[in-house]
Amino acid sequence: MNTEFSRPERLDTIGERERIVEIVANEAERAALAKRFAIVSIARLEARFTIRRDDSGILVKGRVTGAAVQACSVTDEPLDTQIDEPVALRFVQQLVAEGDEVELSDDALDVVAIVGGAIDLGEAAADTLALAIDPFPRGPNAAAALAAAGVISEDEFRPANAFADLKAQMAAKR
């Protein structure tokens, strides 16, 4: 279990009435998360959640916001990234067994297993950050660097086979 940004909420403190929980990552936590997610740095990571219990588990809704610096996947230039992501989770005691079918409604929430006697809102925020950042960010100089290296774009690609111009030939015959 990752503990770079752990903010456990004990299950016995979560009732049926909504409660607001706000969390902020400190400098050491942000540095550890940046290392974990292989990004340059995280300048800010905050979350505001409403939590409450219902018959099916613990409902967590809210927003994760922050600012990070990623390296361009082509030029390695630093790129500023803003994070502003909604969160809707349901923490449950037991996940569905593999092979069981589950029907999801339009308002279905992401389901997370409860481990021990608490839910970790810090890890939920960290996971949201990880999903929000671009895995292959490209800066303004990326296209020129790729062109200089001889890499062509998908638009410039021309297959070298017998079917290369089939679509154009079929369109011309109409």
PDB file of N, CA and C in Angstrom, residues 22-118:
ATOM      1  N   GLU A  22     -11.446  18.213   4.118  1.00  0.00           N
ATOM      2  CA  GLU A  22     -10.500  18.896   3.230  1.00  0.00           C
ATOM      3  C   GLU A  22      -9.094  18.423   3.585  1.00  0.00           C
ATOM      4  N   ILE A  23      -8.319  18.086   2.556  1.00  0.00           N
ATOM      5  CA  ILE A  23      -6.951  17.623   2.778  1.00  0.00           C
ATOM      6  C   ILE A  23      -5.997  18.377   1.864  1.00  0.00           C
ATOM      7  N   VAL A  24      -4.769  18.567   2.347  1.00  0.00           N
ATOM      8  CA  VAL A  24      -3.739  19.277   1.593  1.00  0.00           C
ATOM      9  C   VAL A  24      -2.432  18.503   1.764  1.00  0.00           C
ATOM     10  N   ALA A  25      -1.754  18.223   0.651  1.00  0.00           N
ATOM     11  CA  ALA A  25      -0.460  17.527   0.705  1.00  0.00           C
ATOM     12  C   ALA A  25       0.635  18.520   1.073  1.00  0.00           C
ATOM     13  N   ASN A  26       1.511  18.114   2.003  1.00  0.00           N
ATOM     14  CA  ASN A  26       2.634  18.983   2.366  1.00  0.00           C
ATOM     15  C   ASN A  26       3.777  18.786   1.360  1.00  0.00           C
ATOM     16  N   GLU A  27       4.836  19.538   1.539  1.00  0.00           N
ATOM     17  CA  GLU A  27       5.951  19.530   0.587  1.00  0.00           C
ATOM     18  C   GLU A  27       6.572  18.143   0.433  1.00  0.00           C
ATOM     19  N   ALA A  28       6.814  17.450   1.540  1.00  0.00           N
ATOM     20  CA  ALA A  28       7.425  16.115   1.480  1.00  0.00           C
ATOM     21  C   ALA A  28       6.493  15.121   0.781  1.00  0.00           C
ATOM     22  N   GLU A  29       5.188  15.219   1.055  1.00  0.00           N
ATOM     23  CA  GLU A  29       4.223  14.322   0.406  1.00  0.00           C
ATOM     24  C   GLU A  29       4.165  14.586  -1.100  1.00  0.00           C
ATOM     25  N   ARG A  30       4.181  15.854  -1.474  1.00  0.00           N
ATOM     26  CA  ARG A  30       4.149  16.194  -2.901  1.00  0.00           C
ATOM     27  C   ARG A  30       5.405  15.700  -3.609  1.00  0.00           C
ATOM     28  N   ALA A  31       6.563  15.831  -2.969  1.00  0.00           N
ATOM     29  CA  ALA A  31       7.821  15.352  -3.568  1.00  0.00           C
ATOM     30  C   ALA A  31       7.778  13.833  -3.739  1.00  0.00           C
ATOM     31  N   ALA A  32       7.260  13.119  -2.746  1.00  0.00           N
ATOM     32  CA  ALA A  32       7.177  11.658  -2.826  1.00  0.00           C
ATOM     33  C   ALA A  32       6.200  11.225  -3.923  1.00  0.00           C
ATOM     34  N   LEU A  33       5.078  11.936  -4.050  1.00  0.00           N
ATOM     35  CA  LEU A  33       4.119  11.611  -5.110  1.00  0.00           C
ATOM     36  C   LEU A  33       4.692  11.906  -6.488  1.00  0.00           C
ATOM     37  N   ALA A  34       5.436  13.002  -6.627  1.00  0.00           N
ATOM     38  CA  ALA A  34       6.065  13.326  -7.916  1.00  0.00           C
ATOM     39  C   ALA A  34       7.014  12.209  -8.325  1.00  0.00           C
ATOM     40  N   LYS A  35       7.759  11.697  -7.370  1.00  0.00           N
ATOM     41  CA  LYS A  35       8.669  10.585  -7.659  1.00  0.00           C
ATOM     42  C   LYS A  35       7.880   9.340  -8.060  1.00  0.00           C
ATOM     43  N   ARG A  36       6.839   9.031  -7.308  1.00  0.00           N
ATOM     44  CA  ARG A  36       6.001   7.854  -7.604  1.00  0.00           C
ATOM     45  C   ARG A  36       5.402   7.920  -9.001  1.00  0.00           C
ATOM     46  N   PHE A  37       4.933   9.119  -9.408  1.00  0.00           N
ATOM     47  CA  PHE A  37       4.283   9.263 -10.706  1.00  0.00           C
ATOM     48  C   PHE A  37       5.244   9.693 -11.810  1.00  0.00           C
ATOM     49  N   ALA A  38       6.534   9.757 -11.509  1.00  0.00           N
ATOM     50  CA  ALA A  38       7.580  10.088 -12.485  1.00  0.00           C
ATOM     51  C   ALA A  38       7.308  11.416 -13.190  1.00  0.00           C
ATOM     52  N   ILE A  39       6.989  12.437 -12.386  1.00  0.00           N
ATOM     53  CA  ILE A  39       6.841  13.782 -12.929  1.00  0.00           C
ATOM     54  C   ILE A  39       7.840  14.693 -12.222  1.00  0.00           C
ATOM     55  N   VAL A  40       8.080  15.869 -12.784  1.00  0.00           N
ATOM     56  CA  VAL A  40       9.107  16.769 -12.271  1.00  0.00           C
ATOM     57  C   VAL A  40       8.787  17.220 -10.845  1.00  0.00           C
ATOM     58  N   SER A  41       7.585  17.743 -10.636  1.00  0.00           N
ATOM     59  CA  SER A  41       7.219  18.218  -9.296  1.00  0.00           C
ATOM     60  C   SER A  41       5.712  18.405  -9.196  1.00  0.00           C
ATOM     61  N   ILE A  42       5.255  18.497  -7.954  1.00  0.00           N
ATOM     62  CA  ILE A  42       3.862  18.832  -7.670  1.00  0.00           C
ATOM     63  C   ILE A  42       3.904  20.057  -6.762  1.00  0.00           C
ATOM     64  N   ALA A  43       3.423  21.175  -7.272  1.00  0.00           N
ATOM     65  CA  ALA A  43       3.457  22.421  -6.512  1.00  0.00           C
ATOM     66  C   ALA A  43       2.314  22.509  -5.507  1.00  0.00           C
ATOM     67  N   ARG A  44       1.183  21.860  -5.849  1.00  0.00           N
ATOM     68  CA  ARG A  44       0.007  21.939  -4.985  1.00  0.00           C
ATOM     69  C   ARG A  44      -0.876  20.727  -5.234  1.00  0.00           C
ATOM     70  N   LEU A  45      -1.405  20.148  -4.153  1.00  0.00           N
ATOM     71  CA  LEU A  45      -2.375  19.059  -4.256  1.00  0.00           C
ATOM     72  C   LEU A  45      -3.332  19.177  -3.078  1.00  0.00           C
ATOM     73  N   GLU A  46      -4.604  19.402  -3.403  1.00  0.00           N
ATOM     74  CA  GLU A  46      -5.638  19.584  -2.393  1.00  0.00           C
ATOM     75  C   GLU A  46      -6.880  18.831  -2.810  1.00  0.00           C
ATOM     76  N   ALA A  47      -7.703  18.505  -1.832  1.00  0.00           N
ATOM     77  CA  ALA A  47      -8.977  17.857  -2.137  1.00  0.00           C
ATOM     78  C   ALA A  47     -10.023  18.298  -1.130  1.00  0.00           C
ATOM     79  N   ARG A  48     -11.230  18.363  -1.611  1.00  0.00           N
ATOM     80  CA  ARG A  48     -12.388  18.654  -0.754  1.00  0.00           C
ATOM     81  C   ARG A  48     -13.414  17.568  -1.067  1.00  0.00           C
ATOM     82  N   PHE A  49     -13.733  16.782  -0.046  1.00  0.00           N
ATOM     83  CA  PHE A  49     -14.647  15.656  -0.215  1.00  0.00           C
ATOM     84  C   PHE A  49     -15.844  15.789   0.726  1.00  0.00           C
ATOM     85  N   THR A  50     -16.983  15.279   0.283  1.00  0.00           N
ATOM     86  CA  THR A  50     -18.089  15.012   1.202  1.00  0.00           C
ATOM     87  C   THR A  50     -18.122  13.498   1.350  1.00  0.00           C
ATOM     88  N   ILE A  51     -18.231  13.047   2.590  1.00  0.00           N
ATOM     89  CA  ILE A  51     -18.268  11.602   2.835  1.00  0.00           C
ATOM     90  C   ILE A  51     -19.501  11.279   3.667  1.00  0.00           C
ATOM     91  N   ARG A  52     -20.073  10.117   3.399  1.00  0.00           N
ATOM     92  CA  ARG A  52     -21.208   9.632   4.193  1.00  0.00           C
ATOM     93  C   ARG A  52     -21.370   8.132   3.951  1.00  0.00           C
ATOM     94  N   ARG A  53     -22.025   7.501   4.889  1.00  0.00           N
ATOM     95  CA  ARG A  53     -22.284   6.069   4.817  1.00  0.00           C
ATOM     96  C   ARG A  53     -23.697   5.854   4.271  1.00  0.00           C
ATOM     97  N   ASP A  54     -23.846   4.804   3.456  1.00  0.00           N
ATOM     98  CA  ASP A  54     -25.187   4.347   3.077  1.00  0.00           C
ATOM     99  C   ASP A  54     -25.186   2.819   3.137  1.00  0.00           C
ATOM    100  N   ASP A  55     -26.265   2.201   2.700  1.00  0.00           N
ATOM    101  CA  ASP A  55     -26.397   0.741   2.811  1.00  0.00           C
ATOM    102  C   ASP A  55     -25.327  -0.018   2.032  1.00  0.00           C
ATOM    103  N   SER A  56     -24.800   0.581   0.979  1.00  0.00           N
ATOM    104  CA  SER A  56     -23.851  -0.143   0.125  1.00  0.00           C
ATOM    105  C   SER A  56     -22.388   0.158   0.433  1.00  0.00           C
ATOM    106  N   GLY A  57     -22.115   1.108   1.327  1.00  0.00           N
ATOM    107  CA  GLY A  57     -20.724   1.410   1.652  1.00  0.00           C
ATOM    108  C   GLY A  57     -20.539   2.863   2.048  1.00  0.00           C
ATOM    109  N   ILE A  58     -19.376   3.391   1.748  1.00  0.00           N
ATOM    110  CA  ILE A  58     -19.033   4.774   2.059  1.00  0.00           C
ATOM    111  C   ILE A  58     -18.986   5.553   0.744  1.00  0.00           C
ATOM    112  N   LEU A  59     -19.776   6.604   0.650  1.00  0.00           N
ATOM    113  CA  LEU A  59     -19.793   7.442  -0.547  1.00  0.00           C
ATOM    114  C   LEU A  59     -18.849   8.618  -0.351  1.00  0.00           C
ATOM    115  N   VAL A  60     -17.997   8.847  -1.349  1.00  0.00           N
ATOM    116  CA  VAL A  60     -17.055   9.961  -1.325  1.00  0.00           C
ATOM    117  C   VAL A  60     -17.214  10.721  -2.632  1.00  0.00           C
ATOM    118  N   LYS A  61     -17.555  11.997  -2.523  1.00  0.00           N
ATOM    119  CA  LYS A  61     -17.682  12.850  -3.708  1.00  0.00           C
ATOM    120  C   LYS A  61     -16.950  14.147  -3.431  1.00  0.00           C
ATOM    121  N   GLY A  62     -16.416  14.725  -4.481  1.00  0.00           N
ATOM    122  CA  GLY A  62     -15.728  15.988  -4.300  1.00  0.00           C
ATOM    123  C   GLY A  62     -14.874  16.362  -5.479  1.00  0.00           C
ATOM    124  N   ARG A  63     -13.764  17.031  -5.172  1.00  0.00           N
ATOM    125  CA  ARG A  63     -12.900  17.565  -6.225  1.00  0.00           C
ATOM    126  C   ARG A  63     -11.460  17.549  -5.756  1.00  0.00           C
ATOM    127  N   VAL A  64     -10.565  17.191  -6.660  1.00  0.00           N
ATOM    128  CA  VAL A  64      -9.121  17.246  -6.415  1.00  0.00           C
ATOM    129  C   VAL A  64      -8.563  18.335  -7.315  1.00  0.00           C
ATOM    130  N   THR A  65      -7.794  19.250  -6.720  1.00  0.00           N
ATOM    131  CA  THR A  65      -7.179  20.327  -7.490  1.00  0.00           C
ATOM    132  C   THR A  65      -5.686  20.369  -7.181  1.00  0.00           C
ATOM    133  N   GLY A  66      -4.943  20.899  -8.119  1.00  0.00           N
ATOM    134  CA  GLY A  66      -3.515  21.014  -7.885  1.00  0.00           C
ATOM    135  C   GLY A  66      -2.781  21.583  -9.083  1.00  0.00           C
ATOM    136  N   ALA A  67      -1.480  21.627  -8.939  1.00  0.00           N
ATOM    137  CA  ALA A  67      -0.601  22.111 -10.001  1.00  0.00           C
ATOM    138  C   ALA A  67       0.651  21.255  -9.981  1.00  0.00           C
ATOM    139  N   ALA A  68       1.086  20.848 -11.168  1.00  0.00           N
ATOM    140  CA  ALA A  68       2.266  19.998 -11.280  1.00  0.00           C
ATOM    141  C   ALA A  68       3.112  20.443 -12.461  1.00  0.00           C
ATOM    142  N   VAL A  69       4.330  19.942 -12.499  1.00  0.00           N
ATOM    143  CA  VAL A  69       5.221  20.177 -13.632  1.00  0.00           C
ATOM    144  C   VAL A  69       5.612  18.812 -14.172  1.00  0.00           C
ATOM    145  N   GLN A  70       5.358  18.625 -15.459  1.00  0.00           N
ATOM    146  CA  GLN A  70       5.740  17.396 -16.144  1.00  0.00           C
ATOM    147  C   GLN A  70       6.819  17.721 -17.166  1.00  0.00           C
ATOM    148  N   ALA A  71       7.566  16.713 -17.574  1.00  0.00           N
ATOM    149  CA  ALA A  71       8.552  16.891 -18.642  1.00  0.00           C
ATOM    150  C   ALA A  71       7.909  16.502 -19.959  1.00  0.00           C
ATOM    151  N   CYS A  72       8.122  17.322 -20.978  1.00  0.00           N
ATOM    152  CA  CYS A  72       7.655  16.988 -22.322  1.00  0.00           C
ATOM    153  C   CYS A  72       8.232  15.633 -22.696  1.00  0.00           C
ATOM    154  N   SER A  73       7.393  14.745 -23.233  1.00  0.00           N
ATOM    155  CA  SER A  73       7.844  13.396 -23.564  1.00  0.00           C
ATOM    156  C   SER A  73       8.804  13.371 -24.750  1.00  0.00           C
ATOM    157  N   VAL A  74       8.934  14.491 -25.455  1.00  0.00           N
ATOM    158  CA  VAL A  74       9.836  14.555 -26.606  1.00  0.00           C
ATOM    159  C   VAL A  74      11.091  15.363 -26.286  1.00  0.00           C
ATOM    160  N   THR A  75      10.901  16.577 -25.756  1.00  0.00           N
ATOM    161  CA  THR A  75      12.037  17.497 -25.570  1.00  0.00           C
ATOM    162  C   THR A  75      12.530  17.574 -24.126  1.00  0.00           C
ATOM    163  N   ASP A  76      11.780  17.038 -23.196  1.00  0.00           N
ATOM    164  CA  ASP A  76      12.094  17.084 -21.766  1.00  0.00           C
ATOM    165  C   ASP A  76      11.912  18.476 -21.166  1.00  0.00           C
ATOM    166  N   GLU A  77      11.328  19.413 -21.919  1.00  0.00           N
ATOM    167  CA  GLU A  77      11.051  20.754 -21.404  1.00  0.00           C
ATOM    168  C   GLU A  77      10.008  20.658 -20.289  1.00  0.00           C
ATOM    169  N   PRO A  78      10.097  21.491 -19.257  1.00  0.00           N
ATOM    170  CA  PRO A  78       9.082  21.478 -18.198  1.00  0.00           C
ATOM    171  C   PRO A  78       7.762  22.057 -18.707  1.00  0.00           C
ATOM    172  N   LEU A  79       6.660  21.389 -18.350  1.00  0.00           N
ATOM    173  CA  LEU A  79       5.325  21.819 -18.761  1.00  0.00           C
ATOM    174  C   LEU A  79       4.448  21.942 -17.524  1.00  0.00           C
ATOM    175  N   ASP A  80       3.836  23.092 -17.346  1.00  0.00           N
ATOM    176  CA  ASP A  80       2.919  23.279 -16.223  1.00  0.00           C
ATOM    177  C   ASP A  80       1.608  22.561 -16.508  1.00  0.00           C
ATOM    178  N   THR A  81       1.095  21.882 -15.497  1.00  0.00           N
ATOM    179  CA  THR A  81      -0.144  21.134 -15.609  1.00  0.00           C
ATOM    180  C   THR A  81      -1.071  21.535 -14.462  1.00  0.00           C
ATOM    181  N   GLN A  82      -2.297  21.865 -14.783  1.00  0.00           N
ATOM    182  CA  GLN A  82      -3.303  22.180 -13.766  1.00  0.00           C
ATOM    183  C   GLN A  82      -4.228  20.975 -13.598  1.00  0.00           C
ATOM    184  N   ILE A  83      -4.557  20.666 -12.360  1.00  0.00           N
ATOM    185  CA  ILE A  83      -5.440  19.537 -12.067  1.00  0.00           C
ATOM    186  C   ILE A  83      -6.704  20.089 -11.432  1.00  0.00           C
ATOM    187  N   ASP A  84      -7.833  19.704 -11.974  1.00  0.00           N
ATOM    188  CA  ASP A  84      -9.134  20.065 -11.415  1.00  0.00           C
ATOM    189  C   ASP A  84     -10.087  18.955 -11.824  1.00  0.00           C
ATOM    190  N   GLU A  85     -10.184  17.933 -10.979  1.00  0.00           N
ATOM    191  CA  GLU A  85     -10.908  16.721 -11.336  1.00  0.00           C
ATOM    192  C   GLU A  85     -12.005  16.395 -10.325  1.00  0.00           C
ATOM    193  N   PRO A  86     -13.190  16.028 -10.836  1.00  0.00           N
ATOM    194  CA  PRO A  86     -14.242  15.565  -9.933  1.00  0.00           C
ATOM    195  C   PRO A  86     -13.929  14.154  -9.438  1.00  0.00           C
ATOM    196  N   VAL A  87     -14.422  13.831  -8.258  1.00  0.00           N
ATOM    197  CA  VAL A  87     -14.223  12.507  -7.678  1.00  0.00           C
ATOM    198  C   VAL A  87     -15.589  11.977  -7.245  1.00  0.00           C
ATOM    199  N   ALA A  88     -15.871  10.723  -7.572  1.00  0.00           N
ATOM    200  CA  ALA A  88     -17.087  10.047  -7.121  1.00  0.00           C
ATOM    201  C   ALA A  88     -16.722   8.584  -6.882  1.00  0.00           C
ATOM    202  N   LEU A  89     -16.601   8.219  -5.608  1.00  0.00           N
ATOM    203  CA  LEU A  89     -16.168   6.870  -5.241  1.00  0.00           C
ATOM    204  C   LEU A  89     -17.151   6.227  -4.279  1.00  0.00           C
ATOM    205  N   ARG A  90     -17.198   4.911  -4.317  1.00  0.00           N
ATOM    206  CA  ARG A  90     -17.935   4.135  -3.327  1.00  0.00           C
ATOM    207  C   ARG A  90     -16.945   3.131  -2.741  1.00  0.00           C
ATOM    208  N   PHE A  91     -16.662   3.265  -1.457  1.00  0.00           N
ATOM    209  CA  PHE A  91     -15.805   2.310  -0.763  1.00  0.00           C
ATOM    210  C   PHE A  91     -16.696   1.198  -0.219  1.00  0.00           C
ATOM    211  N   VAL A  92     -16.326  -0.054  -0.506  1.00  0.00           N
ATOM    212  CA  VAL A  92     -17.131  -1.201  -0.076  1.00  0.00           C
ATOM    213  C   VAL A  92     -16.264  -2.214   0.661  1.00  0.00           C
ATOM    214  N   GLN A  93     -16.918  -3.008   1.508  1.00  0.00           N
ATOM    215  CA  GLN A  93     -16.202  -4.028   2.276  1.00  0.00           C
ATOM    216  C   GLN A  93     -15.644  -5.121   1.379  1.00  0.00           C
ATOM    217  N   GLN A  94     -16.386  -5.508   0.357  1.00  0.00           N
ATOM    218  CA  GLN A  94     -15.946  -6.608  -0.493  1.00  0.00           C
ATOM    219  C   GLN A  94     -16.251  -6.278  -1.940  1.00  0.00           C
ATOM    220  N   LEU A  95     -15.246  -6.408  -2.785  1.00  0.00           N
ATOM    221  CA  LEU A  95     -15.458  -6.191  -4.216  1.00  0.00           C
ATOM    222  C   LEU A  95     -16.135  -7.412  -4.814  1.00  0.00           C
ATOM    223  N   VAL A  96     -16.736  -7.247  -5.975  1.00  0.00           N
ATOM    224  CA  VAL A  96     -17.385  -8.346  -6.677  1.00  0.00           C
ATOM    225  C   VAL A  96     -16.341  -9.376  -7.071  1.00  0.00           C
ATOM    226  N   ALA A  97     -16.668 -10.646  -6.893  1.00  0.00           N
ATOM    227  CA  ALA A  97     -15.743 -11.713  -7.258  1.00  0.00           C
ATOM    228  C   ALA A  97     -15.539 -11.739  -8.769  1.00  0.00           C
ATOM    229  N   GLU A  98     -14.347 -12.145  -9.177  1.00  0.00           N
ATOM    230  CA  GLU A  98     -14.023 -12.207 -10.599  1.00  0.00           C
ATOM    231  C   GLU A  98     -14.976 -13.167 -11.296  1.00  0.00           C
ATOM    232  N   GLY A  99     -15.480 -12.763 -12.442  1.00  0.00           N
ATOM    233  CA  GLY A  99     -16.399 -13.605 -13.194  1.00  0.00           C
ATOM    234  C   GLY A  99     -17.851 -13.241 -12.934  1.00  0.00           C
ATOM    235  N   ASP A 100     -18.164 -12.578 -11.803  1.00  0.00           N
ATOM    236  CA  ASP A 100     -19.524 -12.149 -11.525  1.00  0.00           C
ATOM    237  C   ASP A 100     -19.860 -10.967 -12.422  1.00  0.00           C
ATOM    238  N   GLU A 101     -21.099 -10.940 -12.907  1.00  0.00           N
ATOM    239  CA  GLU A 101     -21.515  -9.828 -13.753  1.00  0.00           C
ATOM    240  C   GLU A 101     -22.140  -8.745 -12.895  1.00  0.00           C
ATOM    241  N   VAL A 102     -21.875  -7.511 -13.269  1.00  0.00           N
ATOM    242  CA  VAL A 102     -22.432  -6.372 -12.560  1.00  0.00           C
ATOM    243  C   VAL A 102     -23.006  -5.418 -13.584  1.00  0.00           C
ATOM    244  N   GLU A 103     -24.258  -4.991 -13.361  1.00  0.00           N
ATOM    245  CA  GLU A 103     -24.846  -3.987 -14.242  1.00  0.00           C
ATOM    246  C   GLU A 103     -24.568  -2.630 -13.651  1.00  0.00           C
ATOM    247  N   LEU A 104     -24.059  -1.721 -14.472  1.00  0.00           N
ATOM    248  CA  LEU A 104     -23.747  -0.372 -14.011  1.00  0.00           C
ATOM    249  C   LEU A 104     -24.791   0.594 -14.529  1.00  0.00           C
ATOM    250  N   SER A 105     -25.285   1.429 -13.641  1.00  0.00           N
ATOM    251  CA  SER A 105     -26.222   2.469 -14.050  1.00  0.00           C
ATOM    252  C   SER A 105     -25.426   3.681 -14.515  1.00  0.00           C
ATOM    253  N   ASP A 106     -26.142   4.658 -15.064  1.00  0.00           N
ATOM    254  CA  ASP A 106     -25.477   5.875 -15.536  1.00  0.00           C
ATOM    255  C   ASP A 106     -24.798   6.643 -14.409  1.00  0.00           C
ATOM    256  N   ASP A 107     -25.320   6.486 -13.186  1.00  0.00           N
ATOM    257  CA  ASP A 107     -24.737   7.211 -12.059  1.00  0.00           C
ATOM    258  C   ASP A 107     -23.800   6.323 -11.230  1.00  0.00           C
ATOM    259  N   ALA A 108     -23.267   5.277 -11.848  1.00  0.00           N
ATOM    260  CA  ALA A 108     -22.372   4.354 -11.143  1.00  0.00           C
ATOM    261  C   ALA A 108     -21.093   5.076 -10.716  1.00  0.00           C
ATOM    262  N   LEU A 109     -20.606   4.713  -9.543  1.00  0.00           N
ATOM    263  CA  LEU A 109     -19.386   5.297  -9.006  1.00  0.00           C
ATOM    264  C   LEU A 109     -18.253   4.297  -9.140  1.00  0.00           C
ATOM    265  N   ASP A 110     -17.021   4.800  -9.162  1.00  0.00           N
ATOM    266  CA  ASP A 110     -15.875   3.901  -9.093  1.00  0.00           C
ATOM    267  C   ASP A 110     -15.903   3.237  -7.723  1.00  0.00           C
ATOM    268  N   VAL A 111     -15.621   1.939  -7.699  1.00  0.00           N
ATOM    269  CA  VAL A 111     -15.703   1.168  -6.461  1.00  0.00           C
ATOM    270  C   VAL A 111     -14.292   0.842  -5.982  1.00  0.00           C
ATOM    271  N   VAL A 112     -14.067   1.072  -4.694  1.00  0.00           N
ATOM    272  CA  VAL A 112     -12.763   0.844  -4.074  1.00  0.00           C
ATOM    273  C   VAL A 112     -12.985  -0.035  -2.842  1.00  0.00           C
ATOM    274  N   ALA A 113     -12.124  -1.023  -2.658  1.00  0.00           N
ATOM    275  CA  ALA A 113     -12.248  -1.913  -1.503  1.00  0.00           C
ATOM    276  C   ALA A 113     -11.777  -1.211  -0.238  1.00  0.00           C
ATOM    277  N   ILE A 114     -12.490  -1.451   0.844  1.00  0.00           N
ATOM    278  CA  ILE A 114     -12.076  -0.950   2.154  1.00  0.00           C
ATOM    279  C   ILE A 114     -11.026  -1.916   2.684  1.00  0.00           C
ATOM    280  N   VAL A 115      -9.884  -1.370   3.083  1.00  0.00           N
ATOM    281  CA  VAL A 115      -8.812  -2.179   3.647  1.00  0.00           C
ATOM    282  C   VAL A 115      -8.654  -1.781   5.109  1.00  0.00           C
ATOM    283  N   GLY A 116      -8.841  -2.746   6.001  1.00  0.00           N
ATOM    284  CA  GLY A 116      -8.745  -2.425   7.423  1.00  0.00           C
ATOM    285  C   GLY A 116      -9.968  -1.663   7.882  1.00  0.00           C
ATOM    286  N   GLY A 117      -9.818  -0.833   8.885  1.00  0.00           N
ATOM    287  CA  GLY A 117     -10.936  -0.110   9.463  1.00  0.00           C
ATOM    288  C   GLY A 117     -11.032   1.328   9.040  1.00  0.00           C
ATOM    289  N   ALA A 118     -10.487   1.665   7.849  1.00  0.00           N
ATOM    290  CA  ALA A 118     -10.507   3.058   7.402  1.00  0.00           C
ATOM    291  C   ALA A 118     -10.512   3.133   5.878  1.00  0.00           C
TER     292      ALA A 118
END
